[in-house]
């Protein structure tokens, strides 16, 4: 199955520069429909208001963290199947385990490069 | 003996008083044994109020009190009130300024890269590919702003924790700190900074920094 390059992608990070970097890298990969949120609660609202094909979220944000957002998404009957990639500086084993248990599809550790982002996207969405 | 008899009226234990009265009735000079007996009785009468153990405890308590006083003076000499009112807030502000300035610089770099990337359709394919690769590397490198920002946030939280602890210390030793200030500020006036030292302030926080236009105006005022 081919990847819908026109899908809406929501990126979530409390650092505006990081949102800008991820958006630019996604654009290079051919994904142009990218929305932004600066914490989990804002992201959750956007996810409920519009159809998205993927969430790429940071972990450490306030008031709602990335892991809380992930749990909310998995607990929501309409959103529970949404692909979710965590992209974070939290690199301890316990973090990765907690994210996996909460239902994350893949995990990218900051700082990351464009090749890693492409590999993880392919792993979650399929080759493009 | 008269002297002894008189003093016996002033709060002397009844047993001792009776013994002295007995010696007085006998109307003779007290022998060495009589004196030793009276002194012994006096010492025994003291035992209930001030034993050797009590004396040792009092001595230890006195030593402890002196130790606590010395510790309080040393803590006061650290000037913990200055740490919370001046040093820690200043350090936090400087760290916040670092985050702000790196964010601003990163946005500037990203903006320039986006402009460059936007020009690639006008470039020959081979050149455009090289430019795109270079731009991608810059995007990747700009990850640093997020990482350093998070690290600095951790340091700021640690400083806040220290500030809370020092504030508790100031509350506990407030009087001692005030006494230290009053005496030592009189006794030890701070060494005045030399003119050159006064000019070494490092970068100013954004709100305090002079703007180039103000500096130009100042320079122009010398003409």
Short mmCIF file of C-alpha atoms in Angstrom, two decimals:
data_model
loop_
_atom_site.label_atom_id
_atom_site.label_comp_id
_atom_site.label_asym_id
_atom_site.label_seq_id
_atom_site.Cartn_x
_atom_site.Cartn_y
_atom_site.Cartn_z
CA UNK A 1 0.00 0.00 0.00
CA UNK A 2 1.39 3.38 -1.00
CA UNK A 3 1.83 6.18 1.46
CA UNK A 4 -0.56 9.11 1.13
CA UNK A 5 1.86 11.99 0.76
CA UNK A 6 -1.02 14.44 1.22
CA UNK A 7 -1.94 13.16 4.65
CA UNK A 8 -2.15 15.65 7.49
CA UNK A 9 0.69 15.31 9.96
CA UNK A 10 0.64 16.89 13.40
CA UNK A 11 3.99 17.75 14.98
CA UNK A 12 4.09 18.58 18.70
CA UNK A 13 6.99 20.28 20.48
CA UNK A 14 7.35 23.16 22.94
CA UNK A 15 10.42 24.46 21.07
CA UNK A 16 9.41 26.50 18.04
CA UNK A 17 12.78 25.91 16.41
CA UNK A 18 12.29 22.14 16.66
CA UNK A 19 8.84 22.44 15.06
CA UNK A 20 10.42 24.41 12.26
CA UNK A 21 13.21 21.85 11.76
CA UNK A 22 10.82 18.87 11.67
CA UNK A 23 8.45 20.71 9.33
CA UNK A 24 11.33 21.51 6.94
CA UNK A 25 12.62 17.93 6.99
CA UNK A 26 9.12 16.56 6.36
CA UNK A 27 8.77 18.99 3.46
CA UNK A 28 12.04 17.70 2.00
CA UNK A 29 10.60 14.19 2.23
CA UNK A 30 7.49 15.30 0.35
CA UNK A 31 5.01 15.86 3.20
CA UNK A 32 3.57 19.35 2.89
CA UNK A 33 0.44 19.23 5.07
CA UNK A 34 1.95 19.75 8.47
CA UNK A 35 0.26 21.33 11.48
CA UNK A 36 1.90 22.29 14.78
CA UNK A 37 1.05 22.18 18.48
CA UNK A 38 3.18 23.23 21.44
CA UNK A 39 1.91 20.77 24.04
CA UNK A 40 -0.20 17.66 24.45
CA UNK A 41 -3.50 19.35 25.26
CA UNK A 42 -3.31 21.63 22.23
CA UNK A 43 -2.41 18.61 20.11
CA UNK A 44 -5.34 16.58 21.44
CA UNK A 45 -7.75 19.36 20.54
CA UNK A 46 -6.37 19.52 16.98
CA UNK A 47 -6.56 15.73 16.62
CA UNK A 48 -10.23 15.80 17.59
CA UNK A 49 -10.99 18.67 15.20
CA UNK A 50 -9.31 17.34 12.04
CA UNK A 51 -8.25 14.05 10.44
CA UNK A 52 -4.56 13.29 10.74
CA UNK A 53 -2.51 10.40 9.37
CA UNK A 54 0.41 10.72 11.80
CA UNK A 55 1.50 12.38 15.03
CA UNK A 56 5.16 13.18 15.74
CA UNK A 57 5.46 14.34 19.34
CA UNK A 58 8.08 15.48 21.82
CA UNK A 59 7.89 14.02 25.35
CA UNK A 60 8.85 16.81 27.74
CA UNK A 61 6.18 19.51 27.49
CA UNK A 62 3.81 21.33 29.83
CA UNK A 63 1.04 21.11 30.81
CA UNK A 64 0.41 17.84 28.95
CA UNK A 65 3.45 15.72 28.15
CA UNK A 66 3.96 13.56 25.08
CA UNK A 67 3.37 10.31 26.97
CA UNK A 68 0.10 11.68 28.37
CA UNK A 69 -0.94 12.69 24.86
CA UNK A 70 -0.11 9.19 23.62
CA UNK A 71 -2.25 7.60 26.38
CA UNK A 72 -5.14 9.96 25.59
CA UNK A 73 -4.90 9.07 21.89
CA UNK A 74 -4.88 5.33 22.59
CA UNK A 75 -7.83 5.70 24.97
CA UNK A 76 -9.91 7.57 22.39
CA UNK A 77 -12.02 5.24 20.25
CA UNK A 78 -11.68 7.48 17.17
CA UNK A 79 -7.95 8.10 17.51
CA UNK A 80 -6.62 4.88 18.98
CA UNK A 81 -5.23 3.53 15.67
CA UNK A 82 -3.42 6.78 14.78
CA UNK A 83 0.31 6.22 14.07
CA UNK A 84 2.34 7.96 16.75
CA UNK A 85 6.10 8.62 16.72
CA UNK A 86 7.83 9.96 19.83
CA UNK A 87 10.77 12.27 19.10
CA UNK A 88 12.56 13.22 22.30
CA UNK A 89 15.78 13.74 24.27
CA UNK A 90 14.45 11.29 26.89
CA UNK A 91 16.64 8.33 26.02
CA UNK A 92 16.53 6.13 29.13
CA UNK A 93 15.42 2.55 28.71
CA UNK A 94 12.55 3.14 31.13
CA UNK A 95 11.25 5.94 28.90
CA UNK A 96 11.30 3.80 25.80
CA UNK A 97 9.63 0.94 27.68
CA UNK A 98 6.92 3.27 29.05
CA UNK A 99 6.28 4.69 25.58
CA UNK A 100 6.09 1.20 24.07
CA UNK A 101 3.68 0.08 26.77
CA UNK A 102 1.55 3.16 26.08
CA UNK A 103 1.36 2.16 22.40
CA UNK A 104 3.98 4.23 20.57
CA UNK A 105 4.73 3.10 17.01
CA UNK A 106 8.32 4.29 16.93
CA UNK A 107 10.81 6.34 18.92
CA UNK A 108 13.44 8.86 17.73
CA UNK A 109 16.09 10.21 20.09
CA UNK A 110 17.18 13.85 19.80
CA UNK A 111 19.44 15.02 18.32
CA UNK A 112 18.39 13.15 15.21
CA UNK A 113 19.20 13.36 11.52
CA UNK A 114 17.08 13.38 8.38
CA UNK A 115 17.99 9.79 7.50
CA UNK A 116 16.72 8.52 10.87
CA UNK A 117 13.47 10.44 10.46
CA UNK A 118 12.94 8.93 6.98
CA UNK A 119 13.71 5.41 8.24
CA UNK A 120 11.25 5.71 11.12
CA UNK A 121 8.53 7.18 8.91
CA UNK A 122 8.95 4.30 6.48
CA UNK A 123 8.79 1.85 9.35
CA UNK A 124 5.49 3.27 10.56
CA UNK A 125 3.80 4.33 7.30
CA UNK A 126 5.42 2.02 4.75
CA UNK A 127 8.02 2.83 2.12
CA UNK A 128 7.66 6.06 0.20
CA UNK B 1 33.15 29.16 116.49
CA UNK B 2 30.96 32.25 116.82
CA UNK B 3 31.33 32.90 113.13
CA UNK B 4 30.35 29.33 112.27
CA UNK B 5 27.37 29.49 114.62
CA UNK B 6 26.16 32.76 113.04
CA UNK B 7 26.42 31.44 109.53
CA UNK B 8 24.46 28.36 110.55
CA UNK B 9 21.35 30.49 110.79
CA UNK B 10 21.50 31.36 107.08
CA UNK B 11 19.89 28.45 105.31
CA UNK B 12 22.24 25.75 106.64
CA UNK B 13 21.02 22.13 106.49
CA UNK B 14 19.50 21.13 109.87
CA UNK B 15 21.92 18.20 110.39
CA UNK B 16 24.93 20.47 109.96
CA UNK B 17 23.39 23.15 112.11
CA UNK B 18 22.81 20.63 114.91
CA UNK B 19 26.38 19.38 114.71
CA UNK B 20 27.79 22.94 114.95
CA UNK B 21 25.50 23.70 117.90
CA UNK B 22 26.75 20.57 119.64
CA UNK B 23 30.37 21.69 119.19
CA UNK B 24 29.44 25.14 120.51
CA UNK B 25 27.81 23.62 123.63
CA UNK B 26 30.97 21.60 124.26
CA UNK B 27 32.82 25.01 124.36
CA UNK B 28 36.02 23.73 123.00
CA UNK B 29 38.08 24.43 119.92
CA UNK B 30 37.13 22.02 117.15
CA UNK B 31 39.70 19.36 116.45
CA UNK B 32 40.89 18.44 112.92
CA UNK B 33 38.54 15.49 113.01
CA UNK B 34 35.61 17.78 113.96
CA UNK B 35 36.41 20.13 111.03
CA UNK B 36 36.78 17.18 108.62
CA UNK B 37 33.46 15.81 109.80
CA UNK B 38 31.68 19.14 109.26
CA UNK B 39 33.23 19.64 105.81
CA UNK B 40 32.25 16.10 104.84
CA UNK B 41 28.69 16.75 105.94
CA UNK B 42 28.66 19.98 103.88
CA UNK B 43 29.84 18.14 100.76
CA UNK B 44 27.22 15.47 101.26
CA UNK B 45 24.56 18.13 101.55
CA UNK B 46 25.66 19.44 98.10
CA UNK B 47 25.55 16.07 96.36
CA UNK B 48 21.82 16.07 95.58
CA UNK B 49 22.03 19.32 93.60
CA UNK B 50 25.31 19.10 91.70
CA UNK B 51 26.76 15.68 91.09
CA UNK B 52 29.91 14.99 89.06
CA UNK B 53 27.72 13.65 86.25
CA UNK B 54 25.70 16.85 86.23
CA UNK B 55 28.83 18.93 86.02
CA UNK B 56 30.01 16.89 83.04
CA UNK B 57 26.65 17.29 81.28
CA UNK B 58 26.72 21.04 81.89
CA UNK B 59 30.22 21.19 80.46
CA UNK B 60 29.20 19.23 77.35
CA UNK B 61 26.15 21.46 76.86
CA UNK B 62 28.29 24.56 77.14
CA UNK B 63 30.66 23.15 74.50
CA UNK B 64 27.71 22.33 72.24
CA UNK B 65 26.29 25.82 72.64
CA UNK B 66 29.65 27.34 71.69
CA UNK B 67 29.82 25.03 68.64
CA UNK B 68 26.31 26.03 67.50
CA UNK B 69 27.13 29.70 67.94
CA UNK B 70 30.30 29.32 65.87
CA UNK B 71 28.37 27.44 63.15
CA UNK B 72 25.72 30.16 63.08
CA UNK B 73 28.40 32.81 62.67
CA UNK B 74 30.01 30.87 59.85
CA UNK B 75 26.66 30.46 58.07
CA UNK B 76 25.95 34.14 58.54
CA UNK B 77 29.38 34.92 57.06
CA UNK B 78 28.34 33.08 53.87
CA UNK B 79 25.70 35.79 53.44
CA UNK B 80 22.93 33.37 52.34
CA UNK B 81 20.50 36.28 51.99
CA UNK B 82 22.69 37.66 49.19
CA UNK B 83 22.66 34.26 47.49
CA UNK B 84 18.86 34.23 47.27
CA UNK B 85 18.31 37.91 46.62
CA UNK B 86 21.12 38.51 44.16
CA UNK B 87 23.31 35.67 42.92
CA UNK B 88 20.74 32.96 42.13
CA UNK B 89 18.20 35.24 40.40
CA UNK B 90 21.04 36.73 38.36
CA UNK B 91 22.29 33.28 37.33
CA UNK B 92 18.74 32.25 36.35
CA UNK B 93 18.27 35.40 34.28
CA UNK B 94 21.56 34.81 32.49
CA UNK B 95 20.57 31.22 31.67
CA UNK B 96 17.18 32.36 30.39
CA UNK B 97 18.99 34.89 28.22
CA UNK B 98 21.16 32.10 26.78
CA UNK B 99 18.06 30.14 25.78
CA UNK B 100 16.52 33.27 24.26
CA UNK B 101 19.59 34.25 22.26
CA UNK B 102 20.28 30.73 20.93
CA UNK B 103 16.63 30.45 19.89
CA UNK B 104 16.82 33.75 18.08
CA UNK B 105 20.08 32.78 16.35
CA UNK B 106 18.70 29.37 15.38
CA UNK B 107 15.61 30.95 13.86
CA UNK B 108 17.85 33.29 11.89
CA UNK B 109 19.88 30.35 10.56
CA UNK B 110 16.73 28.39 9.69
CA UNK B 111 15.23 31.37 7.89
CA UNK B 112 18.37 31.76 5.77
CA UNK B 113 18.38 28.04 4.98
CA UNK B 114 14.71 28.09 3.99
CA UNK B 115 15.45 30.96 1.62
CA UNK B 116 18.37 29.05 0.12
CA UNK B 117 16.32 25.88 -0.21
CA UNK B 118 13.60 27.87 -1.96
CA UNK B 119 16.08 28.87 -4.64
CA UNK B 120 17.07 25.30 -5.54
CA UNK B 121 14.43 24.94 -8.33
CA UNK B 122 16.30 27.68 -10.17
CA UNK B 123 19.63 25.85 -9.89
CA UNK B 124 21.05 23.13 -12.14
CA UNK B 125 19.98 19.73 -10.77
CA UNK B 126 23.45 18.73 -9.56
CA UNK B 127 24.02 21.98 -7.71
CA UNK B 128 20.50 21.93 -6.27
CA UNK B 129 21.12 18.50 -4.82
CA UNK B 130 24.34 19.62 -3.15
CA UNK B 131 22.66 22.71 -1.73
CA UNK B 132 19.74 20.63 -0.45
CA UNK B 133 22.13 18.21 1.26
CA UNK B 134 23.99 21.09 2.89
CA UNK B 135 20.73 22.69 4.02
CA UNK B 136 19.60 19.35 5.50
CA UNK B 137 22.84 19.17 7.49
CA UNK B 138 22.19 22.64 8.87
CA UNK B 139 18.64 21.61 9.88
CA UNK B 140 20.08 18.57 11.65
CA UNK B 141 22.72 20.65 13.42
CA UNK B 142 20.07 23.09 14.64
CA UNK B 143 18.83 20.30 16.91
CA UNK B 144 21.36 21.73 19.37
CA UNK B 145 19.02 24.55 20.37
CA UNK B 146 16.40 22.16 21.69
CA UNK B 147 18.95 20.02 23.52
CA UNK B 148 20.85 22.91 25.11
CA UNK B 149 17.57 24.58 25.99
CA UNK B 150 16.38 21.48 27.85
CA UNK B 151 19.72 21.14 29.64
CA UNK B 152 19.60 24.77 30.74
CA UNK B 153 16.03 24.31 31.96
CA UNK B 154 17.29 21.47 34.15
CA UNK B 155 20.02 23.73 35.58
CA UNK B 156 17.45 26.47 36.26
CA UNK B 157 15.28 23.96 38.14
CA UNK B 158 18.31 22.92 40.20
CA UNK B 159 19.07 26.56 41.02
CA UNK B 160 15.46 27.03 42.10
CA UNK B 161 15.79 24.05 44.41
CA UNK B 162 18.98 25.52 45.94
CA UNK B 163 17.24 28.87 46.31
CA UNK B 164 14.40 27.28 48.28
CA UNK B 165 16.86 25.55 50.62
CA UNK B 166 18.89 28.69 51.17
CA UNK B 167 15.71 30.65 51.87
CA UNK B 168 14.88 28.12 54.60
CA UNK B 169 18.38 28.64 56.00
CA UNK B 170 17.95 32.42 55.96
CA UNK B 171 14.63 32.05 57.80
CA UNK B 172 16.29 29.91 60.46
CA UNK B 173 19.33 32.15 60.94
CA UNK B 174 17.80 35.51 60.13
CA UNK B 175 18.83 37.21 63.39
CA UNK B 176 22.38 35.91 63.21
CA UNK B 177 22.74 37.07 59.59
CA UNK B 178 21.47 40.52 60.49
CA UNK B 179 23.94 40.74 63.40
CA UNK B 180 26.76 39.64 61.09
CA UNK B 181 25.81 42.27 58.54
CA UNK B 182 25.68 45.02 61.14
CA UNK B 183 29.08 44.23 62.64
CA UNK B 184 31.05 43.12 59.59
CA UNK B 185 29.84 45.71 57.13
CA UNK B 186 31.16 48.30 59.60
CA UNK B 187 34.39 46.41 60.28
CA UNK B 188 35.19 45.12 56.78
CA UNK B 189 34.26 47.62 54.10
CA UNK B 190 34.35 45.95 50.67
CA UNK B 191 37.41 46.57 48.54
CA UNK B 192 36.43 49.14 45.94
CA UNK B 193 36.68 47.86 42.37
CA UNK B 194 39.22 49.46 40.10
CA UNK B 195 37.93 51.43 37.16
CA UNK B 196 38.85 48.62 34.77
CA UNK B 197 37.16 46.00 36.95
CA UNK B 198 33.97 48.05 37.00
CA UNK B 199 33.95 47.86 33.19
CA UNK B 200 34.06 44.05 33.11
CA UNK B 201 30.35 43.19 33.17
CA UNK B 202 30.04 40.76 30.27
CA UNK B 203 27.03 40.71 27.97
CA UNK B 204 23.98 42.52 29.32
CA UNK B 205 20.59 40.92 29.63
CA UNK B 206 18.35 41.92 26.69
CA UNK B 207 16.33 44.46 28.70
CA UNK B 208 19.47 46.07 30.09
CA UNK B 209 21.54 46.08 26.93
CA UNK B 210 22.24 49.34 25.17
CA UNK B 211 20.89 49.53 21.63
CA UNK B 212 23.27 50.33 18.77
CA UNK B 213 21.24 53.46 17.96
CA UNK B 214 21.68 54.72 21.55
CA UNK B 215 25.41 54.04 21.40
CA UNK B 216 25.70 55.80 18.04
CA UNK B 217 23.86 58.75 19.49
CA UNK B 218 26.20 58.77 22.46
CA UNK B 219 29.27 58.63 20.21
CA UNK B 220 27.86 61.39 18.08
CA UNK B 221 27.43 63.52 21.19
CA UNK B 222 31.23 63.62 21.54
CA UNK B 223 31.68 65.21 18.11
#
